[in-house]
XYZ file of C-alpha atoms in Angstrom:
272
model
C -7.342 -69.387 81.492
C -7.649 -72.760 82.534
C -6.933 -75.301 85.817
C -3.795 -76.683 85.347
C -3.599 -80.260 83.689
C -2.630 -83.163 86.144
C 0.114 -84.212 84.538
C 1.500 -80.779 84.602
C 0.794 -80.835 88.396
C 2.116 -84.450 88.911
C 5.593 -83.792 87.627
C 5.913 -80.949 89.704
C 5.242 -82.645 93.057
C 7.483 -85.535 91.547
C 10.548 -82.888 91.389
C 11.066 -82.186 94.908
C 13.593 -84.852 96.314
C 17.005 -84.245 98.039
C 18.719 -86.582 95.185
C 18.021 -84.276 92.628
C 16.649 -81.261 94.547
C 14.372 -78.500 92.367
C 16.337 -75.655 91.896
C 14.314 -72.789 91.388
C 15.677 -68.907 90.212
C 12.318 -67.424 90.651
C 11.525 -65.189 87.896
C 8.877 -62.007 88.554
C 7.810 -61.554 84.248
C 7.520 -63.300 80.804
C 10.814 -62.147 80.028
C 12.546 -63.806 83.329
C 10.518 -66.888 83.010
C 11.251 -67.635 79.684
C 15.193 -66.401 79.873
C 15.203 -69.098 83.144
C 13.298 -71.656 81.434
C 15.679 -72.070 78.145
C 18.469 -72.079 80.806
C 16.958 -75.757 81.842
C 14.521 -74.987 84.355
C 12.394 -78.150 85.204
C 9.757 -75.580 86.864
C 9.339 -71.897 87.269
C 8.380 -70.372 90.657
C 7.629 -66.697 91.068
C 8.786 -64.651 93.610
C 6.523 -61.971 95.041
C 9.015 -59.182 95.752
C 10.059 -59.268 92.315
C 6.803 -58.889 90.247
C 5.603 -55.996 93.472
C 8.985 -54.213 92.745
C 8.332 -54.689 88.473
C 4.543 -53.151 89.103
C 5.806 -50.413 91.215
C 4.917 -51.867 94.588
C 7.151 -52.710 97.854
C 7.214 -55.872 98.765
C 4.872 -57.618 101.883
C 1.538 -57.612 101.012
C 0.685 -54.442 99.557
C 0.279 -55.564 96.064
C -3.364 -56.325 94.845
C -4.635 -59.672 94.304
C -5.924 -58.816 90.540
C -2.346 -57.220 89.645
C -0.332 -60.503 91.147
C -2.629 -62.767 89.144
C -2.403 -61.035 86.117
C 1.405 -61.663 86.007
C 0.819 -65.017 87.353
C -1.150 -66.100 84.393
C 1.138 -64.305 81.740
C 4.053 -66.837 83.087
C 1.654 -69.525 83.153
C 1.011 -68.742 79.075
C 4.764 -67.929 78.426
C 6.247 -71.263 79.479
C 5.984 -74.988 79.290
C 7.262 -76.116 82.309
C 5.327 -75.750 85.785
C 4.520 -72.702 87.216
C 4.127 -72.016 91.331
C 3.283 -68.928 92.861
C 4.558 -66.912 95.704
C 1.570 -65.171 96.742
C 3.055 -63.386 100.240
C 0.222 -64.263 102.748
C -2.740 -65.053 100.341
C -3.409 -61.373 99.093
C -6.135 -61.669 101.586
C -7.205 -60.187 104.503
C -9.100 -63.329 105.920
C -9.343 -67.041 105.049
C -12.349 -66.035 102.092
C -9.653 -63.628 100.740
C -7.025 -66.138 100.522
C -9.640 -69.168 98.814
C -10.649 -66.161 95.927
C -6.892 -65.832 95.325
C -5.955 -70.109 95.463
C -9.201 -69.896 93.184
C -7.344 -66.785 90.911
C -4.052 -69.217 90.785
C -5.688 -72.703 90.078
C -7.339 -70.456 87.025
C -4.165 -69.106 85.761
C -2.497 -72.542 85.518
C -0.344 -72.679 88.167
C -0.015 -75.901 90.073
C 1.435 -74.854 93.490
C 1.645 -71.345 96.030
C 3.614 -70.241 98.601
C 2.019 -68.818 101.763
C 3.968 -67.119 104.285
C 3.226 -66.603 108.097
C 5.565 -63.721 108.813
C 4.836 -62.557 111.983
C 1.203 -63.226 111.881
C -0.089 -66.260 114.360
C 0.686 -69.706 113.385
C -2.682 -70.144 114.013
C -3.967 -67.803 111.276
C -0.858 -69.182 108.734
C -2.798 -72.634 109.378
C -6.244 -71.555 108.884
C -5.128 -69.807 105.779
C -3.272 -72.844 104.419
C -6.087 -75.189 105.337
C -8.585 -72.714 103.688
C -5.974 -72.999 100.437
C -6.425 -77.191 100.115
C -9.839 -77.231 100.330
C -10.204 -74.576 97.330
C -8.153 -76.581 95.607
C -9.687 -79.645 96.555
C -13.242 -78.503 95.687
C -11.683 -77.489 91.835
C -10.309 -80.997 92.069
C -7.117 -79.274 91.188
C -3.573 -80.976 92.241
C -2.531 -77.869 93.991
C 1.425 -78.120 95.629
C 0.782 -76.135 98.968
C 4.151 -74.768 100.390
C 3.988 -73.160 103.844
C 6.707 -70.468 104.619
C 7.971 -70.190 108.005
C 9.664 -66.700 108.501
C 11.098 -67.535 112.022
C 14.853 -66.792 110.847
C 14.540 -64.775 108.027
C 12.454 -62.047 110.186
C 14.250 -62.892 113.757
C 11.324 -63.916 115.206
C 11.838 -65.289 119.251
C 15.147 -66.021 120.932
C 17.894 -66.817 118.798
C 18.243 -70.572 120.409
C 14.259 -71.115 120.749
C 14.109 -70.693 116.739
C 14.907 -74.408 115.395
C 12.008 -75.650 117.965
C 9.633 -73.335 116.775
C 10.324 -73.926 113.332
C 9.806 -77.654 113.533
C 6.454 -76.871 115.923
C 5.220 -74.659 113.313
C 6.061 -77.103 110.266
C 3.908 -79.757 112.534
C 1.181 -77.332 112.502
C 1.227 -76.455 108.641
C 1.647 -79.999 107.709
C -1.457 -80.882 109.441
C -3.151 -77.904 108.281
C -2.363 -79.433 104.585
C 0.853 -78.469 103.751
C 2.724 -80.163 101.130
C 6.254 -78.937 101.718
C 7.964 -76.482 103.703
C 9.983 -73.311 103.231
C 12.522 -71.708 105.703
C 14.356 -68.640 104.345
C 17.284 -67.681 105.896
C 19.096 -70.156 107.024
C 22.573 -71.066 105.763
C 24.298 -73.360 108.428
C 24.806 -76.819 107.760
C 23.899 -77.883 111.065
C 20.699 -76.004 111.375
C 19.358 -77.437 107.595
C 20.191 -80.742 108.514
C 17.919 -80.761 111.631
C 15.178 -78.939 109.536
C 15.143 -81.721 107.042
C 15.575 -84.866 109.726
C 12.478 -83.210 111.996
C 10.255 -82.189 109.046
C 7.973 -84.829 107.412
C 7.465 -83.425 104.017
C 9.985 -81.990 101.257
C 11.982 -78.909 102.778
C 12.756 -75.716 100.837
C 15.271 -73.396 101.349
C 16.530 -70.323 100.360
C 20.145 -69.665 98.799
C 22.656 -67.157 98.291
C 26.289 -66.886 98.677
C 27.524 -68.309 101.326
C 24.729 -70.767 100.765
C 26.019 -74.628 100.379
C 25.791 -75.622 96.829
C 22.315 -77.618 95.323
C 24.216 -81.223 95.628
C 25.450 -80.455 99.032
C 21.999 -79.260 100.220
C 20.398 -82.636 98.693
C 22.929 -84.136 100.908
C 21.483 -82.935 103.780
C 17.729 -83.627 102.975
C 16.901 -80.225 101.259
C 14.458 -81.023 98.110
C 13.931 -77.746 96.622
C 16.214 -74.672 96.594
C 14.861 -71.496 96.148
C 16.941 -67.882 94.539
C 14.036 -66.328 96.384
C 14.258 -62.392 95.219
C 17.933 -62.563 94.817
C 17.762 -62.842 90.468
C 15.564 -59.589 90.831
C 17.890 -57.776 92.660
C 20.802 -58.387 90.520
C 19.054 -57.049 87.600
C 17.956 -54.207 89.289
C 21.861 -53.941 90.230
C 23.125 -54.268 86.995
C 20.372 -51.177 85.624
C 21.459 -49.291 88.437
C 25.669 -49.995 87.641
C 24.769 -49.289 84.016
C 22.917 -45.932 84.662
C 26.062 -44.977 87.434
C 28.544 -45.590 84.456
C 26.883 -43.424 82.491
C 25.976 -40.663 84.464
C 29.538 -40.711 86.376
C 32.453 -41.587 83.397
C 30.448 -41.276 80.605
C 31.080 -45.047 79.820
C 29.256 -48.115 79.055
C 32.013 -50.935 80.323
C 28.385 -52.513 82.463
C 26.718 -53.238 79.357
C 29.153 -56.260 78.007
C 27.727 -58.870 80.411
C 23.993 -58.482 78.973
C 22.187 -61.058 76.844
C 22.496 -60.514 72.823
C 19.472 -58.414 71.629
C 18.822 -61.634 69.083
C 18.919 -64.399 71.694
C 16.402 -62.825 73.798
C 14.225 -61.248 71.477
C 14.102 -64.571 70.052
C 12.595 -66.293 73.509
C 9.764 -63.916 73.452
C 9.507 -64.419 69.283
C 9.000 -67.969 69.629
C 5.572 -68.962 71.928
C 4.788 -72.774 73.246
């Protein structure tokens, strides 16, 4: 495994603006990444609840550094597009921990991370991310550093304190050596559009039904839009529908909406 090339690493920064914002169904194995990427996928991002959930683990830090990298590098191999990595809070119990895995993804191939602060410190979330650009820095490595700021999605603080917390916390990352920022959970037009006016880099965002659509969120400033672990949890859904069908009437209706055994056997047949 090898440090990503530039170029590689260059077109993926160049892919997060609101005219065109990067759409991103994050995929969790080979199979998902390459099914996503012959859909027209200008990148592939990862998401971390998916590949714990496909390796037997819960979600939220409990999966291993070794096991996430493993299935980081396999994508990285499977596809020709860019690859970044959700990798929860840096699989890491300190900033060391979290350099040895930036060090684990720059050697895969990837050419950006997620971190996440979740309801640790901002403090720590900055040391962490800071700790992530200079390993990258020292393996002269392009690396897209996205900070994740869990303040809605988790609840965190007072329902009407949130937005100025958010934007306080995005200062924080930013200076720590953040590239772009991510903000799960948030839906309302109103609320997005005051994320992306009082945040100076590229803002992410999660989506969903009930979600406005990609062209409507580049409208409001949003430059990369994120299925998070949605596209895992509908597969999951549709093995759990097609095991209830079978179990309950005996019938196999759930099974006509699934890919043809050719078409996808021939995305794994056919390697970059």
């Amino acid at each position: 495994m090898t440090i990503a090339q530039p170029d590689n690493a260059r077109l993926f920064r160049s892919l997060h603006t609101p005219t065109e914002p990067l759409a991103l169904p994050n995929a969790w194995d080979v199979a998902s990444a390459r099914v996503i990427e012959a859909a027209g996928a200008a990148a592939i991002a990862t998401t971390s609840a998916g590949v714990a959930w496909s390796l037997g683990s819960p979600d939220g830090d409990i999966l291993t550094r070794d096991r996430a990298l493993e299935v980081i590098g396999r994508i990285v191999a499977a596809v020709a597009v860019p690859v970044t990595a959700d990798i929860e809070g840096g699989y890491g119990t300190d900033a060391a921990g979290v350099a040895e895995t930036v060090a684990g993804v720059l050697a895969a191939g990837a050419v950006g991370v997620n971190i996440e602060d979740g309801t640790r410190p901002p403090t720590e979330l900055a040391t962490r991310l800071a700790t992530a650009r200079q390993t990258a820095d020292r393996a002269g490595a392009d690396l897209f550093l996205n900070a994740r700021i869990d303040t809605f999605l988790s609840g965190l603080g007072a329902p009407d304190a949130r937005l100025k917390e958010t934007l306080s916390r995005a200062r924080t990352y930013v200076d720590a050596g953040a590239d772009g920022i991510f903000v799960p959970g948030v839906t309302d037009t109103a609320t997005i559009d005051a994320l992306a006016r009082g945040i100076s880099v590229p803002l992410n965002v999660m989506a969903g039904p009930g979600t406005p659509t990609v062209a409507e969120l580049g409208v409001l400033g949003v430059a990369r839009v994120s299925l998070g672990s949605g596209v895992a949890q509908v597969a999951y859904a549709a093995a759990r529908r097609a095991a209830q069908d079978l179990f309950g009437t005996g019938g196999y209706d759930s099974l006509t909406q699934g890919m043809a055994f050719p078409e996808l056997n021939a995305l794994l047949s056919d390697p970059h």
